[in-house]
mmCIF file of C-alpha atoms and ligand atoms in Angstrom:
data_model
loop_
_atom_site.group_PDB
_atom_site.id
_atom_site.type_symbol
_atom_site.label_atom_id
_atom_site.label_comp_id
_atom_site.label_asym_id
_atom_site.label_seq_id
_atom_site.Cartn_x
_atom_site.Cartn_y
_atom_site.Cartn_z
ATOM 1 C CA MET A 1 -236.870 -201.319 -185.554
ATOM 2 C CA LYS A 2 -240.393 -199.733 -184.996
ATOM 3 C CA THR A 3 -240.487 -197.357 -182.585
ATOM 4 C CA LEU A 4 -244.086 -195.520 -181.044
ATOM 5 C CA LEU A 5 -242.123 -193.624 -178.405
ATOM 6 C CA SER A 6 -243.648 -193.256 -174.895
ATOM 7 C CA ALA A 7 -243.443 -189.327 -175.225
ATOM 8 C CA GLY A 8 -245.068 -189.854 -178.619
ATOM 9 C CA ALA A 9 -247.650 -192.179 -176.758
ATOM 10 C CA ALA A 10 -248.519 -189.162 -174.244
ATOM 11 C CA ALA A 11 -248.680 -187.144 -177.160
ATOM 12 C CA LEU A 12 -251.026 -189.062 -178.967
ATOM 13 C CA ALA A 13 -253.052 -189.662 -175.536
ATOM 14 C CA THR A 14 -253.623 -185.650 -175.741
ATOM 15 C CA THR A 15 -254.543 -185.815 -179.087
ATOM 16 C CA SER A 16 -256.872 -188.684 -179.090
ATOM 17 C CA LEU A 17 -258.666 -186.828 -175.855
ATOM 18 C CA VAL A 18 -259.265 -183.324 -178.004
ATOM 19 C CA HIS A 19 -260.648 -185.445 -180.710
ATOM 20 C CA PRO A 20 -262.835 -188.391 -179.067
ATOM 21 C CA ALA A 21 -264.679 -188.443 -182.470
ATOM 22 C CA ALA A 22 -261.699 -188.539 -184.954
ATOM 23 C CA ALA A 23 -262.478 -189.001 -188.799
ATOM 24 C CA GLU A 24 -259.279 -190.490 -189.309
ATOM 25 C CA ASP A 25 -256.267 -191.726 -188.166
ATOM 26 C CA ILE A 26 -252.998 -190.173 -189.878
ATOM 27 C CA THR A 27 -250.139 -192.490 -189.419
ATOM 28 C CA VAL A 28 -246.795 -190.421 -189.385
ATOM 29 C CA GLY A 29 -243.337 -191.798 -190.688
ATOM 30 C CA LEU A 30 -240.537 -189.526 -188.167
ATOM 31 C CA LEU A 31 -237.313 -190.285 -190.177
ATOM 32 C CA LEU A 32 -234.785 -188.495 -187.992
ATOM 33 C CA PRO A 33 -231.178 -189.344 -186.981
ATOM 34 C CA TYR A 34 -231.219 -190.187 -183.296
ATOM 35 C CA SER A 35 -227.526 -191.238 -183.751
ATOM 36 C CA GLY A 36 -224.628 -190.041 -185.251
ATOM 37 C CA VAL A 37 -223.131 -186.352 -185.390
ATOM 38 C CA TYR A 38 -227.111 -184.958 -186.113
ATOM 39 C CA ALA A 39 -228.646 -186.867 -183.022
ATOM 40 C CA ALA A 40 -229.496 -183.996 -181.271
ATOM 41 C CA LEU A 41 -231.168 -182.316 -184.053
ATOM 42 C CA GLY A 42 -233.361 -185.053 -184.625
ATOM 43 C CA GLN A 43 -234.470 -185.158 -181.386
ATOM 44 C CA ASP A 44 -235.244 -181.587 -181.092
ATOM 45 C CA ILE A 45 -236.991 -182.043 -184.767
ATOM 46 C CA GLU A 46 -239.074 -184.536 -183.192
ATOM 47 C CA ALA A 47 -239.856 -182.278 -179.812
ATOM 48 C CA GLY A 48 -241.186 -179.658 -181.951
ATOM 49 C CA PHE A 49 -243.203 -181.932 -184.156
ATOM 50 C CA ARG A 50 -244.943 -183.494 -181.194
ATOM 51 C CA LEU A 51 -245.584 -179.689 -179.808
ATOM 52 C CA GLY A 52 -246.997 -178.957 -183.025
ATOM 53 C CA LEU A 53 -249.428 -181.793 -183.109
ATOM 54 C CA GLU A 54 -250.399 -180.665 -179.406
ATOM 55 C CA GLN A 55 -250.682 -176.954 -180.356
ATOM 56 C CA PHE A 56 -252.804 -177.270 -183.465
ATOM 57 C CA GLY A 57 -254.391 -180.532 -183.335
ATOM 58 C CA GLY A 58 -257.821 -178.945 -182.512
ATOM 59 C CA GLU A 59 -258.309 -177.556 -185.907
ATOM 60 C CA THR A 60 -258.787 -180.715 -187.554
ATOM 61 C CA ASP A 61 -260.718 -184.063 -186.566
ATOM 62 C CA ALA A 62 -257.823 -186.491 -187.880
ATOM 63 C CA THR A 63 -256.027 -187.981 -185.177
ATOM 64 C CA PHE A 64 -252.280 -188.734 -185.425
ATOM 65 C CA GLU A 65 -249.672 -191.941 -184.625
ATOM 66 C CA ILE A 66 -245.941 -191.847 -184.899
ATOM 67 C CA VAL A 67 -243.584 -194.395 -185.921
ATOM 68 C CA ALA A 68 -239.964 -192.895 -185.978
ATOM 69 C CA GLU A 69 -237.002 -194.339 -187.385
ATOM 70 C CA ASP A 70 -233.221 -193.550 -187.059
ATOM 71 C CA THR A 71 -231.778 -192.870 -190.339
ATOM 72 C CA GLU A 72 -228.201 -192.753 -188.418
ATOM 73 C CA VAL A 73 -226.999 -190.151 -190.308
ATOM 74 C CA LYS A 74 -226.042 -193.179 -193.142
ATOM 75 C CA PRO A 75 -228.231 -192.374 -197.076
ATOM 76 C CA PRO A 76 -228.637 -196.342 -197.298
ATOM 77 C CA VAL A 77 -229.662 -196.187 -193.644
ATOM 78 C CA GLY A 78 -232.461 -193.577 -194.195
ATOM 79 C CA LEU A 79 -233.475 -195.404 -197.659
ATOM 80 C CA ALA A 80 -233.729 -198.512 -196.007
ATOM 81 C CA LYS A 81 -235.903 -197.064 -192.948
ATOM 82 C CA ALA A 82 -237.980 -194.693 -195.565
ATOM 83 C CA ARG A 83 -238.557 -198.112 -197.307
ATOM 84 C CA LYS A 84 -239.694 -200.226 -193.852
ATOM 85 C CA LEU A 85 -242.256 -197.011 -193.326
ATOM 86 C CA VAL A 86 -243.693 -196.952 -196.291
ATOM 87 C CA LEU A 87 -243.717 -200.901 -197.184
ATOM 88 C CA GLN A 88 -244.107 -202.430 -193.516
ATOM 89 C CA ASP A 89 -245.603 -199.941 -191.533
ATOM 90 C CA LYS A 90 -247.689 -198.657 -194.549
ATOM 91 C CA VAL A 91 -247.709 -194.979 -193.338
ATOM 92 C CA ASP A 92 -249.494 -192.393 -194.597
ATOM 93 C CA VAL A 93 -246.890 -189.301 -194.862
ATOM 94 C CA ILE A 94 -243.168 -188.936 -193.733
ATOM 95 C CA ALA A 95 -242.087 -185.975 -191.983
ATOM 96 C CA GLY A 96 -238.201 -185.395 -190.787
ATOM 97 C CA ILE A 97 -234.715 -185.737 -192.484
ATOM 98 C CA VAL A 98 -231.678 -183.696 -191.265
ATOM 99 C CA SER A 99 -229.049 -184.777 -194.048
ATOM 100 C CA SER A 100 -228.785 -183.539 -197.600
ATOM 101 C CA GLY A 101 -227.262 -187.127 -197.905
ATOM 102 C CA VAL A 102 -230.207 -188.871 -196.714
ATOM 103 C CA LEU A 103 -232.378 -186.795 -198.413
ATOM 104 C CA GLY A 104 -230.888 -187.223 -201.931
ATOM 105 C CA ALA A 105 -231.297 -191.174 -201.109
ATOM 106 C CA VAL A 106 -234.880 -190.880 -200.293
ATOM 107 C CA SER A 107 -236.023 -188.355 -202.677
ATOM 108 C CA ASP A 108 -236.319 -190.779 -205.893
ATOM 109 C CA PHE A 109 -238.155 -193.477 -203.734
ATOM 110 C CA VAL A 110 -240.961 -191.190 -202.088
ATOM 111 C CA ASP A 111 -241.909 -190.178 -205.483
ATOM 112 C CA SER A 112 -241.924 -193.255 -207.179
ATOM 113 C CA ALA A 113 -243.547 -194.823 -204.129
ATOM 114 C CA LYS A 114 -246.260 -191.753 -204.200
ATOM 115 C CA VAL A 115 -245.805 -191.051 -200.663
ATOM 116 C CA PRO A 116 -246.011 -187.293 -199.196
ATOM 117 C CA LEU A 117 -242.314 -186.403 -197.423
ATOM 118 C CA ILE A 118 -242.508 -183.110 -195.384
ATOM 119 C CA VAL A 119 -238.562 -182.236 -195.011
ATOM 120 C CA ALA A 120 -238.139 -180.733 -191.794
ATOM 121 C CA ASN A 121 -234.456 -180.123 -191.772
ATOM 122 C CA ALA A 122 -232.205 -181.242 -194.622
ATOM 123 C CA GLY A 123 -231.502 -178.268 -197.211
ATOM 124 C CA ASN A 124 -230.217 -180.517 -200.259
ATOM 125 C CA ASP A 125 -230.793 -177.920 -202.991
ATOM 126 C CA GLU A 126 -232.221 -180.677 -205.679
ATOM 127 C CA ALA A 127 -235.326 -181.580 -203.635
ATOM 128 C CA THR A 128 -237.024 -178.896 -204.628
ATOM 129 C CA GLY A 129 -235.026 -178.033 -208.091
ATOM 130 C CA ALA A 130 -233.593 -180.185 -210.295
ATOM 131 C CA ASN A 131 -234.793 -183.455 -208.705
ATOM 132 C CA CYS A 132 -238.182 -182.002 -207.181
ATOM 133 C CA SER A 133 -241.429 -184.060 -206.803
ATOM 134 C CA PRO A 134 -245.115 -183.128 -206.173
ATOM 135 C CA TYR A 135 -244.841 -185.665 -202.947
ATOM 136 C CA ILE A 136 -241.795 -183.617 -201.179
ATOM 137 C CA VAL A 137 -242.679 -180.275 -199.571
ATOM 138 C CA ARG A 138 -240.197 -178.378 -197.550
ATOM 139 C CA MET A 139 -240.770 -176.689 -194.379
ATOM 140 C CA SER A 140 -237.514 -176.070 -193.686
ATOM 141 C CA PHE A 141 -234.951 -174.130 -195.799
ATOM 142 C CA SER A 142 -232.754 -174.667 -199.158
ATOM 143 C CA ASN A 143 -228.682 -175.113 -198.887
ATOM 144 C CA GLY A 144 -228.392 -172.143 -201.250
ATOM 145 C CA GLN A 145 -231.798 -169.805 -199.488
ATOM 146 C CA VAL A 146 -229.848 -169.601 -196.484
ATOM 147 C CA ASN A 147 -226.278 -168.720 -198.039
ATOM 148 C CA ARG A 148 -226.669 -166.868 -200.886
ATOM 149 C CA PRO A 149 -228.093 -163.625 -199.686
ATOM 150 C CA MET A 150 -225.089 -163.962 -196.846
ATOM 151 C CA GLY A 151 -222.530 -163.703 -199.800
ATOM 152 C CA LYS A 152 -224.112 -160.205 -200.349
ATOM 153 C CA TRP A 153 -224.342 -158.911 -197.132
ATOM 154 C CA MET A 154 -221.071 -159.533 -196.188
ATOM 155 C CA ARG A 155 -219.620 -158.151 -199.304
ATOM 156 C CA GLU A 156 -222.102 -154.678 -198.159
ATOM 157 C CA GLN A 157 -219.640 -154.768 -195.041
ATOM 158 C CA GLY A 158 -216.924 -154.404 -197.023
ATOM 159 C CA ILE A 159 -215.624 -157.797 -196.690
ATOM 160 C CA ASN A 160 -213.098 -158.420 -200.184
ATOM 161 C CA THR A 161 -211.835 -161.650 -199.528
ATOM 162 C CA VAL A 162 -212.890 -165.258 -197.612
ATOM 163 C CA PHE A 163 -211.651 -168.576 -197.004
ATOM 164 C CA THR A 164 -214.561 -171.207 -196.854
ATOM 165 C CA MET A 165 -214.973 -174.430 -195.165
ATOM 166 C CA ALA A 166 -217.443 -177.117 -194.865
ATOM 167 C CA PRO A 167 -217.702 -180.772 -194.347
ATOM 168 C CA ASP A 168 -217.567 -182.732 -197.522
ATOM 169 C CA TYR A 169 -221.137 -184.115 -198.018
ATOM 170 C CA ALA A 170 -223.844 -182.520 -200.390
ATOM 171 C CA ALA A 171 -224.795 -179.825 -197.801
ATOM 172 C CA GLY A 172 -221.308 -178.553 -197.188
ATOM 173 C CA GLN A 173 -221.026 -178.095 -200.998
ATOM 174 C CA GLN A 174 -224.362 -176.570 -201.881
ATOM 175 C CA MET A 175 -224.305 -174.253 -198.794
ATOM 176 C CA ILE A 176 -220.520 -172.874 -199.517
ATOM 177 C CA ALA A 177 -221.509 -172.933 -203.503
ATOM 178 C CA GLY A 178 -224.535 -170.847 -202.412
ATOM 179 C CA PHE A 179 -222.552 -168.385 -200.127
ATOM 180 C CA VAL A 180 -219.706 -167.970 -202.935
ATOM 181 C CA GLU A 181 -222.413 -167.005 -205.083
ATOM 182 C CA GLY A 182 -223.917 -164.369 -203.550
ATOM 183 C CA PHE A 183 -220.246 -163.268 -202.192
ATOM 184 C CA GLN A 184 -218.791 -163.495 -206.060
ATOM 185 C CA SER A 185 -221.647 -161.481 -207.871
ATOM 186 C CA ALA A 186 -221.236 -158.647 -205.277
ATOM 187 C CA GLY A 187 -217.379 -158.190 -206.340
ATOM 188 C CA GLY A 188 -216.261 -160.537 -203.712
ATOM 189 C CA GLU A 189 -213.207 -162.938 -204.209
ATOM 190 C CA ILE A 190 -212.837 -166.748 -202.508
ATOM 191 C CA VAL A 191 -208.794 -167.336 -201.778
ATOM 192 C CA GLY A 192 -209.208 -170.540 -200.128
ATOM 193 C CA GLN A 193 -211.493 -173.576 -199.659
ATOM 194 C CA GLU A 194 -211.154 -176.691 -198.062
ATOM 195 C CA PHE A 195 -214.078 -179.595 -197.186
ATOM 196 C CA THR A 196 -213.220 -181.614 -194.531
ATOM 197 C CA PRO A 197 -214.614 -185.444 -194.181
ATOM 198 C CA PHE A 198 -217.975 -185.899 -192.546
ATOM 199 C CA GLN A 199 -218.122 -187.506 -189.414
ATOM 200 C CA LYS A 200 -215.107 -187.882 -189.265
ATOM 201 C CA THR A 201 -213.014 -184.580 -188.977
ATOM 202 C CA GLN A 202 -211.567 -184.169 -184.667
ATOM 203 C CA ASP A 203 -209.034 -182.218 -185.470
ATOM 204 C CA PHE A 204 -209.506 -178.827 -187.583
ATOM 205 C CA GLY A 205 -206.245 -177.649 -186.664
ATOM 206 C CA PRO A 206 -204.483 -178.249 -190.546
ATOM 207 C CA TYR A 207 -207.270 -176.474 -192.276
ATOM 208 C CA LEU A 208 -207.271 -173.369 -189.437
ATOM 209 C CA ALA A 209 -203.769 -173.342 -190.199
ATOM 210 C CA LYS A 210 -204.374 -172.818 -194.283
ATOM 211 C CA ALA A 211 -207.469 -170.185 -193.537
ATOM 212 C CA LYS A 212 -204.434 -168.320 -191.669
ATOM 213 C CA ALA A 213 -202.118 -168.486 -194.076
ATOM 214 C CA SER A 214 -204.542 -167.392 -196.673
ATOM 215 C CA GLY A 215 -204.495 -163.518 -195.760
ATOM 216 C CA ALA A 216 -208.381 -163.567 -195.840
ATOM 217 C CA ASP A 217 -210.566 -160.960 -194.569
ATOM 218 C CA ALA A 218 -212.837 -163.354 -193.153
ATOM 219 C CA VAL A 219 -213.745 -167.354 -192.584
ATOM 220 C CA TYR A 220 -216.942 -168.711 -193.973
ATOM 221 C CA VAL A 221 -218.745 -171.852 -193.025
ATOM 222 C CA PHE A 222 -221.064 -174.303 -192.750
ATOM 223 C CA TYR A 223 -221.167 -177.041 -189.627
ATOM 224 C CA ALA A 224 -223.754 -178.353 -187.647
ATOM 225 C CA GLY A 225 -224.546 -180.403 -184.381
ATOM 226 C CA GLY A 226 -221.548 -181.826 -182.946
ATOM 227 C CA GLU A 227 -219.052 -181.096 -186.109
ATOM 228 C CA ALA A 228 -220.252 -177.245 -185.034
ATOM 229 C CA ILE A 229 -219.417 -177.261 -181.427
ATOM 230 C CA SER A 230 -215.648 -179.042 -181.972
ATOM 231 C CA PHE A 231 -215.540 -176.390 -184.987
ATOM 232 C CA VAL A 232 -216.138 -173.212 -182.961
ATOM 233 C CA LYS A 233 -214.391 -174.638 -179.946
ATOM 234 C CA GLN A 234 -210.900 -175.126 -182.189
ATOM 235 C CA TYR A 235 -211.023 -171.930 -183.959
ATOM 236 C CA ASP A 236 -211.180 -169.922 -180.720
ATOM 237 C CA SER A 237 -208.424 -172.094 -179.221
ATOM 238 C CA PHE A 238 -206.326 -171.801 -181.922
ATOM 239 C CA GLY A 239 -205.826 -168.015 -181.634
ATOM 240 C CA LEU A 240 -207.720 -167.264 -184.970
ATOM 241 C CA LYS A 241 -210.830 -165.350 -183.671
ATOM 242 C CA SER A 242 -209.776 -162.017 -182.914
ATOM 243 C CA GLY A 243 -207.819 -161.658 -186.020
ATOM 244 C CA LEU A 244 -209.917 -163.629 -188.572
ATOM 245 C CA PRO A 245 -213.391 -163.242 -187.837
ATOM 246 C CA LEU A 246 -215.903 -166.150 -188.279
ATOM 247 C CA TYR A 247 -218.856 -165.896 -190.078
ATOM 248 C CA GLY A 248 -221.019 -169.090 -191.228
ATOM 249 C CA ALA A 249 -224.546 -170.287 -192.144
ATOM 250 C CA GLY A 250 -226.294 -170.072 -188.116
ATOM 251 C CA PHE A 251 -226.600 -173.514 -187.628
ATOM 252 C CA LEU A 252 -222.949 -173.290 -186.714
ATOM 253 C CA THR A 253 -223.930 -171.376 -183.207
ATOM 254 C CA SER A 254 -227.729 -172.949 -182.985
ATOM 255 C CA PRO A 255 -229.519 -172.385 -179.581
ATOM 256 C CA LEU A 256 -229.153 -176.147 -179.410
ATOM 257 C CA TYR A 257 -225.732 -176.559 -179.067
ATOM 258 C CA VAL A 258 -224.448 -172.746 -178.451
ATOM 259 C CA GLU A 259 -223.847 -173.229 -174.676
ATOM 260 C CA ALA A 260 -221.795 -176.132 -175.232
ATOM 261 C CA GLU A 261 -219.494 -174.089 -177.450
ATOM 262 C CA GLY A 262 -219.594 -171.438 -174.631
ATOM 263 C CA PRO A 263 -217.655 -168.174 -175.084
ATOM 264 C CA ALA A 264 -215.956 -169.384 -178.070
ATOM 265 C CA ALA A 265 -218.849 -168.592 -179.843
ATOM 266 C CA GLU A 266 -219.239 -165.110 -178.807
ATOM 267 C CA GLY A 267 -219.022 -162.328 -181.599
ATOM 268 C CA VAL A 268 -219.573 -164.980 -184.433
ATOM 269 C CA ILE A 269 -221.871 -163.521 -187.096
ATOM 270 C CA ALA A 270 -224.330 -165.879 -189.060
ATOM 271 C CA ALA A 271 -227.295 -166.364 -191.578
ATOM 272 C CA LEU A 272 -230.350 -168.635 -190.628
ATOM 273 C CA HIS A 273 -234.137 -168.496 -191.624
ATOM 274 C CA TYR A 274 -234.790 -168.895 -187.941
ATOM 275 C CA VAL A 275 -233.597 -167.655 -184.493
ATOM 276 C CA PRO A 276 -235.588 -167.617 -181.192
ATOM 277 C CA THR A 277 -235.361 -163.980 -180.873
ATOM 278 C CA ILE A 278 -237.595 -162.858 -183.743
ATOM 279 C CA ASP A 279 -239.925 -160.423 -182.528
ATOM 280 C CA ASN A 280 -243.664 -161.858 -183.793
ATOM 281 C CA GLU A 281 -246.831 -162.699 -181.738
ATOM 282 C CA ALA A 282 -246.486 -166.433 -182.951
ATOM 283 C CA ASN A 283 -242.745 -166.622 -181.960
ATOM 284 C CA ALA A 284 -243.240 -165.368 -179.018
ATOM 285 C CA ALA A 285 -245.867 -168.348 -178.010
ATOM 286 C CA PHE A 286 -243.975 -170.806 -179.519
ATOM 287 C CA VAL A 287 -241.032 -169.919 -177.484
ATOM 288 C CA ALA A 288 -243.044 -169.585 -174.537
ATOM 289 C CA THR A 289 -244.515 -173.310 -175.139
ATOM 290 C CA PHE A 290 -241.330 -175.135 -175.696
ATOM 291 C CA GLU A 291 -239.519 -173.534 -172.867
ATOM 292 C CA ALA A 292 -242.651 -174.643 -170.647
ATOM 293 C CA LYS A 293 -242.256 -178.102 -172.355
ATOM 294 C CA THR A 294 -238.709 -178.922 -172.284
ATOM 295 C CA GLY A 295 -236.979 -176.347 -170.289
ATOM 296 C CA ARG A 296 -234.596 -175.183 -173.225
ATOM 297 C CA THR A 297 -234.908 -172.344 -175.961
ATOM 298 C CA PRO A 298 -236.308 -173.764 -179.162
ATOM 299 C CA SER A 299 -233.733 -173.928 -182.085
ATOM 300 C CA GLU A 300 -234.472 -173.676 -185.741
ATOM 301 C CA TYR A 301 -234.351 -177.638 -185.622
ATOM 302 C CA ALA A 302 -237.654 -177.569 -183.039
ATOM 303 C CA ALA A 303 -239.248 -174.707 -185.259
ATOM 304 C CA HIS A 304 -238.723 -176.894 -188.595
ATOM 305 C CA GLY A 305 -240.790 -179.718 -186.255
ATOM 306 C CA TYR A 306 -242.842 -177.468 -185.313
ATOM 307 C CA ASP A 307 -244.378 -175.992 -188.916
ATOM 308 C CA ALA A 308 -244.037 -179.273 -190.292
ATOM 309 C CA ALA A 309 -246.820 -180.953 -187.667
ATOM 310 C CA HIS A 310 -248.642 -177.255 -188.262
ATOM 311 C CA ALA A 311 -248.572 -178.111 -192.374
ATOM 312 C CA LEU A 312 -249.870 -181.488 -191.963
ATOM 313 C CA VAL A 313 -252.994 -180.450 -189.440
ATOM 314 C CA LEU A 314 -253.922 -177.761 -191.992
ATOM 315 C CA ALA A 315 -253.616 -180.506 -194.814
ATOM 316 C CA THR A 316 -255.900 -182.610 -192.936
ATOM 317 C CA ALA A 317 -257.767 -179.285 -192.065
ATOM 318 C CA ALA A 318 -258.938 -178.832 -195.376
ATOM 319 C CA GLY A 319 -259.896 -182.453 -195.721
ATOM 320 C CA ALA A 320 -256.645 -184.527 -197.017
ATOM 321 C CA THR A 321 -257.241 -188.340 -195.624
ATOM 322 C CA ASP A 322 -254.925 -190.260 -197.701
ATOM 323 C CA ARG A 323 -251.329 -190.309 -199.177
ATOM 324 C CA GLU A 324 -252.683 -188.600 -202.693
ATOM 325 C CA SER A 325 -254.576 -185.979 -200.853
ATOM 326 C CA ILE A 326 -252.014 -184.904 -198.510
ATOM 327 C CA ALA A 327 -249.379 -184.602 -200.957
ATOM 328 C CA ALA A 328 -252.206 -182.631 -203.058
ATOM 329 C CA ALA A 329 -252.996 -180.344 -199.805
ATOM 330 C CA LEU A 330 -249.776 -179.681 -198.397
ATOM 331 C CA PRO A 331 -248.289 -177.263 -200.897
ATOM 332 C CA LYS A 332 -251.206 -174.761 -200.608
ATOM 333 C CA VAL A 333 -251.044 -174.563 -196.852
ATOM 334 C CA SER A 334 -249.954 -171.243 -195.634
ATOM 335 C CA PHE A 335 -249.956 -169.589 -191.611
ATOM 336 C CA SER A 336 -248.633 -167.114 -189.753
ATOM 337 C CA GLY A 337 -245.886 -169.232 -187.786
ATOM 338 C CA PRO A 338 -242.630 -168.259 -185.888
ATOM 339 C CA ARG A 339 -240.949 -167.474 -188.870
ATOM 340 C CA GLY A 340 -243.841 -165.054 -189.633
ATOM 341 C CA ALA A 341 -246.124 -165.482 -192.552
ATOM 342 C CA THR A 342 -245.178 -169.018 -193.560
ATOM 343 C CA ALA A 343 -246.105 -170.239 -197.472
ATOM 344 C CA ILE A 344 -244.574 -172.735 -199.916
ATOM 345 C CA ASP A 345 -243.654 -171.518 -203.269
ATOM 346 C CA PRO A 346 -245.882 -173.402 -206.095
ATOM 347 C CA ALA A 347 -243.063 -173.677 -208.327
ATOM 348 C CA THR A 348 -241.052 -175.809 -206.199
ATOM 349 C CA ASN A 349 -242.120 -176.958 -203.504
ATOM 350 C CA ASN A 350 -239.670 -174.884 -200.797
ATOM 351 C CA ILE A 351 -240.711 -172.362 -198.102
ATOM 352 C CA VAL A 352 -240.450 -169.126 -198.836
ATOM 353 C CA GLN A 353 -239.028 -166.682 -196.211
ATOM 354 C CA PRO A 354 -236.557 -163.999 -194.949
ATOM 355 C CA ILE A 355 -233.112 -164.653 -193.613
ATOM 356 C CA TYR A 356 -231.656 -163.714 -190.388
ATOM 357 C CA VAL A 357 -227.928 -162.084 -190.052
ATOM 358 C CA TYR A 358 -227.297 -162.410 -186.156
ATOM 359 C CA GLU A 359 -224.834 -162.193 -183.848
ATOM 360 C CA THR A 360 -224.070 -164.907 -180.939
ATOM 361 C CA VAL A 361 -223.777 -162.408 -177.770
ATOM 362 C CA ALA A 362 -224.305 -163.126 -173.713
ATOM 363 C CA GLY A 363 -227.319 -162.502 -172.516
ATOM 364 C CA THR A 364 -229.214 -162.095 -168.796
ATOM 365 C CA ASP A 365 -229.606 -165.792 -169.327
ATOM 366 C CA GLY A 366 -226.266 -167.104 -171.436
ATOM 367 C CA LEU A 367 -225.909 -166.695 -174.772
ATOM 368 C CA THR A 368 -228.402 -165.227 -177.486
ATOM 369 C CA GLN A 369 -229.070 -164.412 -180.953
ATOM 370 C CA LYS A 370 -228.709 -160.667 -181.483
ATOM 371 C CA VAL A 371 -230.521 -160.069 -184.630
ATOM 372 C CA LEU A 372 -228.081 -157.217 -187.288
ATOM 373 C CA ALA A 373 -230.107 -157.270 -190.453
ATOM 374 C CA GLU A 374 -233.414 -158.926 -192.052
ATOM 375 C CA LEU A 375 -232.554 -160.031 -195.379
ATOM 376 C CA PRO A 376 -235.707 -160.362 -197.774
ATOM 377 C CA ALA A 377 -237.787 -163.511 -198.714
ATOM 378 C CA GLU A 378 -236.562 -164.523 -201.962
ATOM 379 C CA ALA A 379 -238.263 -167.641 -203.763
ATOM 380 C CA ASP A 380 -235.516 -170.329 -204.736
ATOM 381 C CA PRO A 381 -234.623 -170.158 -208.464
ATOM 382 C CA ALA A 382 -236.592 -173.369 -209.711
ATOM 383 C CA ASN A 383 -233.506 -174.793 -211.394
ATOM 384 C CA GLY A 384 -235.420 -177.230 -213.905
ATOM 385 C CA CYS A 385 -237.976 -177.496 -211.003
ATOM 386 C CA ASP A 386 -241.709 -176.721 -212.657
ATOM 387 C CA LEU A 387 -244.141 -178.242 -210.696
ATOM 388 C CA ALA A 388 -246.560 -175.523 -211.500
ATOM 389 C CA ALA A 389 -246.859 -175.936 -214.648
ATOM 390 C CA ALA A 390 -247.104 -179.754 -214.155
ATOM 391 C CA SER A 391 -250.303 -179.482 -211.560
ATOM 392 C CA ASN A 392 -251.954 -177.092 -214.651
HETATM 393 C C1 LIG B 401 -228.370 -181.003 -193.911
HETATM 394 O O1 LIG B 401 -227.125 -182.089 -194.118
HETATM 395 O O2 LIG B 401 -228.962 -180.784 -195.235
HETATM 396 C C2 LIG B 401 -227.718 -179.820 -192.891
HETATM 397 C C3 LIG B 401 -227.661 -180.391 -191.523
HETATM 398 C C4 LIG B 401 -227.441 -180.159 -190.278
HETATM 399 C C5 LIG B 401 -227.779 -178.939 -190.296
HETATM 400 C C6 LIG B 401 -228.094 -177.911 -191.678
HETATM 401 C C7 LIG B 401 -228.178 -178.817 -192.456
#
């Protein structure tokens, strides 16, 4: 399915008007879920990406054409669509991918096809670790990066025992492994773990009963998209929230769907690399323009898309015109963005960034994100990846 979306056509027209004498046309393959449990995430990433091209397009002579494809959150479909974008549409660069499972399926293909991939969500640790590639740059987060520091922080708050839950696929396993590593190395004890069938679990009741019976001080989870909405609502309606505090990776209570969770989300404490309440100038500008354009607050997903577009614009402004030169230029970009100073670790091609601990609280205009702590940026362990040495 070739989808040159109409909203995209509008964005393209805007970019072309700004640059009537464009030097290069860059074709971007947007590889996102537009169906399945992460469909809303894909749409928010695309909204952020298009806004980023509009916002920063003035910094390059290049123009951008977008071809969008739906991964359906299915690894084999994601791989087939990546092959189509590269072999049929002949894109210069791919951006997107929400699910760690899809990223795992696509990584080797983009590496061998030598096509640059800007990861705009999926946190699969291996893509910037054991299975890293000079063609893969991540502008979002890694699964370990978000959760490891939260384990240590929760232990410092006096939490001794935790029960964990997550969907049973790469992201769930890696996010929980990161949390467990941080929590146990700070002296905490894991008293139970459940991995729920991904995209299939409607009723979390049996798992919540086990969490309650575990006697843990707290529950720590990763859920995102439609699964996060169901989980947070059921946790509250099961009567657990008051006696067994709920913590998690911050996708759990994303601004994208926190209003759908409603009061059940109030008091949940979570860790994330971006919340719209981060206090800096670039974030204020991003929030204002995103709200003016879409009528909603930007989420972490929109921020990934926006920063991915910013990075691509800067790579082309530095002279990149084709697959090889874009791949070489992307890891070198740095800018001041909604997450503050933004740069890529040359050893792994993963973004380096602080992690924010935030609580969902009632604000004047609905639910909002109150920042409780900023945990310092740490580069991920290289886990066998050494891109810096490879490029020397
Ligand atoms: C992942 O599969 O990597 C993922 C999906 C949704 C939110 C965060 C991470």
